[in-house]
mmCIF file of C-alpha atoms and ligand atoms in Angstrom:
data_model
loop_
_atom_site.group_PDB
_atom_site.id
_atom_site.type_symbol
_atom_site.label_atom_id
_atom_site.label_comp_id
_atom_site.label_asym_id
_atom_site.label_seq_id
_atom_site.Cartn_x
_atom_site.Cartn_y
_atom_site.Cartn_z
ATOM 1 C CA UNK V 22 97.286 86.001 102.322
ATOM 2 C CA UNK V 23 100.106 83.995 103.731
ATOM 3 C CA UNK V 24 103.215 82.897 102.033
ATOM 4 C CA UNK V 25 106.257 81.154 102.766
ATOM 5 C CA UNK V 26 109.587 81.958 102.760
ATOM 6 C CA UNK V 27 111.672 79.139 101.302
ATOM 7 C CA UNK V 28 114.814 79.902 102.686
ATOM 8 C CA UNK V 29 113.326 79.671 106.035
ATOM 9 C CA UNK V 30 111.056 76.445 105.696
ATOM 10 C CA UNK V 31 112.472 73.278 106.525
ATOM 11 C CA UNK V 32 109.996 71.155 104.973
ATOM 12 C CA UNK V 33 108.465 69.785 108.454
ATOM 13 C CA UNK V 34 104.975 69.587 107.450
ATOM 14 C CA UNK V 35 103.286 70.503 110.470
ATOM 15 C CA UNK V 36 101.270 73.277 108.419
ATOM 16 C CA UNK V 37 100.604 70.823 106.018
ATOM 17 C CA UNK V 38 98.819 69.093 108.743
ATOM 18 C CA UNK V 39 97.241 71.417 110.166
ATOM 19 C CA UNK V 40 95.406 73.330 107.500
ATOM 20 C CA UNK V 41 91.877 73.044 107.427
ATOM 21 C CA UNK V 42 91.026 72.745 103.875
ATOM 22 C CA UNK V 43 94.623 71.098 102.390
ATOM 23 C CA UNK V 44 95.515 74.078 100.896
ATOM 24 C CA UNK V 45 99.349 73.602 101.841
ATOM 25 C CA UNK V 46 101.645 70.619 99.555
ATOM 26 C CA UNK V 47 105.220 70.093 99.997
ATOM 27 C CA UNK V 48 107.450 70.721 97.115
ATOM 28 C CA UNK V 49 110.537 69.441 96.806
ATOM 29 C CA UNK V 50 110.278 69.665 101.426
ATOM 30 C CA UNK V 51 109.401 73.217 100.897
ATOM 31 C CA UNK V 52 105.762 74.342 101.904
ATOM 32 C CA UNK V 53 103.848 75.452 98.979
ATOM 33 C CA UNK V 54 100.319 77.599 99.543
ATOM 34 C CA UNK V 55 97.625 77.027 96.839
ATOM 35 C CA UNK V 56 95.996 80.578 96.911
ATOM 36 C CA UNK V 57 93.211 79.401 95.808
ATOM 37 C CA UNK V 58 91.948 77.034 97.869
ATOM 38 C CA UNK V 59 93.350 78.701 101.614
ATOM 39 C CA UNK V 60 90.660 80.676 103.214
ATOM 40 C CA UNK V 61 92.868 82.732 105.385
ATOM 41 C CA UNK V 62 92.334 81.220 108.617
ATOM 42 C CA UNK V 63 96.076 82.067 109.395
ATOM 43 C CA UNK V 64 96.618 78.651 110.875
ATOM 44 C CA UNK V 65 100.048 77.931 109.139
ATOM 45 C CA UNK V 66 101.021 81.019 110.431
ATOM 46 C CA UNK V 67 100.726 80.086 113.729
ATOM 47 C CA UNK V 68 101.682 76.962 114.084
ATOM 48 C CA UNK V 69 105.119 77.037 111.338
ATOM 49 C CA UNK V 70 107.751 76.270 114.240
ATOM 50 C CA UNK V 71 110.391 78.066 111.586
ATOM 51 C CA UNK V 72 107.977 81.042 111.553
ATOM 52 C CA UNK V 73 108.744 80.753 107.457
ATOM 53 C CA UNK V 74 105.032 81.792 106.817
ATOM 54 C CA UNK V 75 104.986 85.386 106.659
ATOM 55 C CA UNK V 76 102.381 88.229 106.901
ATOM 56 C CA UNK V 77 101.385 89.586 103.580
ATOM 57 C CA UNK V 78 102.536 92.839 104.258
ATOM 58 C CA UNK V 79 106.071 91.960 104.011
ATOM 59 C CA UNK V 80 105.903 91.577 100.214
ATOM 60 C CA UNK V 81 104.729 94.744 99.842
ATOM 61 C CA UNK V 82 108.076 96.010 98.662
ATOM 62 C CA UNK V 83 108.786 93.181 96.487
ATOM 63 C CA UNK V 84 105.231 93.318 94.455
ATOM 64 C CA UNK V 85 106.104 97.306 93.730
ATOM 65 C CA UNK V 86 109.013 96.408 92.080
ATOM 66 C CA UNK V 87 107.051 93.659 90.000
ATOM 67 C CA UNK V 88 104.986 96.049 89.038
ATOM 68 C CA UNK V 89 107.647 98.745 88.286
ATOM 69 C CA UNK V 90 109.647 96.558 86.286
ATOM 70 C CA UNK V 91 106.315 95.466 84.143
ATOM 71 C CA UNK V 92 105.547 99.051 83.861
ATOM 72 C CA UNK V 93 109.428 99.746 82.209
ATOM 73 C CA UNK V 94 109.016 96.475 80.177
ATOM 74 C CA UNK V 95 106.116 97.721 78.524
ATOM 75 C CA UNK V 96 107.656 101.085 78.065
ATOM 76 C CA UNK V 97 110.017 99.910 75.609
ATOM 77 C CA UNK V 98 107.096 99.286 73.363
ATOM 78 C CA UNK V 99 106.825 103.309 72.676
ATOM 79 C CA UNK V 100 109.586 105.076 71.195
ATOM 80 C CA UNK V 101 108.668 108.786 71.064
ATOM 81 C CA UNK V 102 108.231 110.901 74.362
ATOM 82 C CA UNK V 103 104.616 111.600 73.738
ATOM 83 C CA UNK V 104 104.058 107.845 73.152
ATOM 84 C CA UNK V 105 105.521 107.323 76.394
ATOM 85 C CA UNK V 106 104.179 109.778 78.186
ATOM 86 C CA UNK V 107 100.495 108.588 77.450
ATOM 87 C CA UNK V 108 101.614 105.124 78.116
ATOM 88 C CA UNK V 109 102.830 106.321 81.699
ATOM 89 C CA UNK V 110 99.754 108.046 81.641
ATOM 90 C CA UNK V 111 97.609 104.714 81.495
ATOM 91 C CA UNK V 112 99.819 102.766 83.927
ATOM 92 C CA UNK V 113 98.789 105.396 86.517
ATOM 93 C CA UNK V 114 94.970 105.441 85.504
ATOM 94 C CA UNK V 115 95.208 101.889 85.889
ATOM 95 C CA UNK V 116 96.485 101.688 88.802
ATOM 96 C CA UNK V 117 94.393 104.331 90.379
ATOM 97 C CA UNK V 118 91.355 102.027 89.044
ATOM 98 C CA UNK V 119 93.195 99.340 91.618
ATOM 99 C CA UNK V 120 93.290 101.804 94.180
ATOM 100 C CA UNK V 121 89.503 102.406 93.993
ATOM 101 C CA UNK V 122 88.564 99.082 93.481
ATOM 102 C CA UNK V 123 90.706 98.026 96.941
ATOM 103 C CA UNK V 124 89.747 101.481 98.740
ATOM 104 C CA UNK V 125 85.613 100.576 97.735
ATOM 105 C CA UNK V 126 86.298 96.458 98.692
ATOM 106 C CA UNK V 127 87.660 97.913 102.156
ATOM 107 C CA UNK V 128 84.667 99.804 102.688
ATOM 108 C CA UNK V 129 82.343 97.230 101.910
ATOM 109 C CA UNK V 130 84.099 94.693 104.103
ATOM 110 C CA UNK V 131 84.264 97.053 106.966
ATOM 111 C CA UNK V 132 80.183 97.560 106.666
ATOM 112 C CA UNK V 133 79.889 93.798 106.812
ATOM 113 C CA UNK V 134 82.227 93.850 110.116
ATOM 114 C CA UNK V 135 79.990 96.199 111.752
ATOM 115 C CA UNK V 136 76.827 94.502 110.708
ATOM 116 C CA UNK V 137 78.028 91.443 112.113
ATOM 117 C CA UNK V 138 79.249 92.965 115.682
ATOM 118 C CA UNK V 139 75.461 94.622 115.402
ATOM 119 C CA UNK V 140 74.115 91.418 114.920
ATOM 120 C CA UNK V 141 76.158 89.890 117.863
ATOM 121 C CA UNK V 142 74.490 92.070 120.598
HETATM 122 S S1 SF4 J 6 105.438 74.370 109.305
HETATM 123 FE FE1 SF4 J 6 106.862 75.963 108.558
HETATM 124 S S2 SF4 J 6 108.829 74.888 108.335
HETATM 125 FE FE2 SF4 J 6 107.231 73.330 108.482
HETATM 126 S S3 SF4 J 6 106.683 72.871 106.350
HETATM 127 FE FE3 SF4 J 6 105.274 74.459 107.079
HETATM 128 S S4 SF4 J 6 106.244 76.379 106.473
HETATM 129 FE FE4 SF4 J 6 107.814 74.819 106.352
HETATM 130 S S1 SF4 J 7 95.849 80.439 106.140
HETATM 131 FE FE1 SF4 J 7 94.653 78.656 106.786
HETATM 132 S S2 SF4 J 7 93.691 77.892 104.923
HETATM 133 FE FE2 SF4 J 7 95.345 79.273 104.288
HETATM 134 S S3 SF4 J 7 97.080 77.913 103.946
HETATM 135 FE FE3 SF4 J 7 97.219 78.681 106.058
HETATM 136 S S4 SF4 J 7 96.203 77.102 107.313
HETATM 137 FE FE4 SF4 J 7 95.586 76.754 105.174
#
């Protein structure tokens, strides 16, 4: 999923233009990507002359933290070790359900790449 960094758009509009399904408003002349509607075609990315729209990996940092500092927010909510310790507990069992549920998507999305390069020939 492509974002863009504000600091580095200058509000041009050519990926405005050039999206295929108008998933890309200005706000305020900065570039604004409605996740919902883009369908990754990576267009903005290529044309941005600024190169402000970045890969996703590149937030990969800044989305642990988001989801460290959720994770210590909610850990003020238990006040004895134990407490705490079975809330950590959770965090990771959620988060290893994420891992799955990614690791399984991959997997399925990889047999659908292959089906369609078997198709091809
Ligand atoms: S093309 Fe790049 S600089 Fe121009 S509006 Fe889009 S993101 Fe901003
Ligand atoms: S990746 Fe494609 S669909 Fe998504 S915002 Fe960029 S140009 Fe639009």
């Amino acid at each position: 999923m492509p974002w863009v960094n504000e600091n580095m758009c200058v509000g041009c509009g050519v990926c405005v233009d050039d999206c295929p399904v108008e998933a890309i408003t200005l706000d305020d002349s900065k570039a604004v990507i409605n996740e919902e509607e883009c369908i990754r075609c990576g267009r903005c990315h290529d044309v941005c002359p600024q190169e402000a729209v970045r890969h996703d990996s590149e937030r990969i940092p800044q989305e642990v933290e988001v989801n460290i500092e959720k994770t210590k927010s909610l850990l003020k909510h238990f006040e004895t070790p134990e407490e705490q310790q079975a809330f950590l507990e959770r965090m990771v069992r959620y988060f290893k359900k994420q891992q799955k549920v990614t690791s399984l998507t991959m997997d399925k999305i990889m047999t659908m790449k292959a089906d369609l390069s078997a198709a091809e020939k």
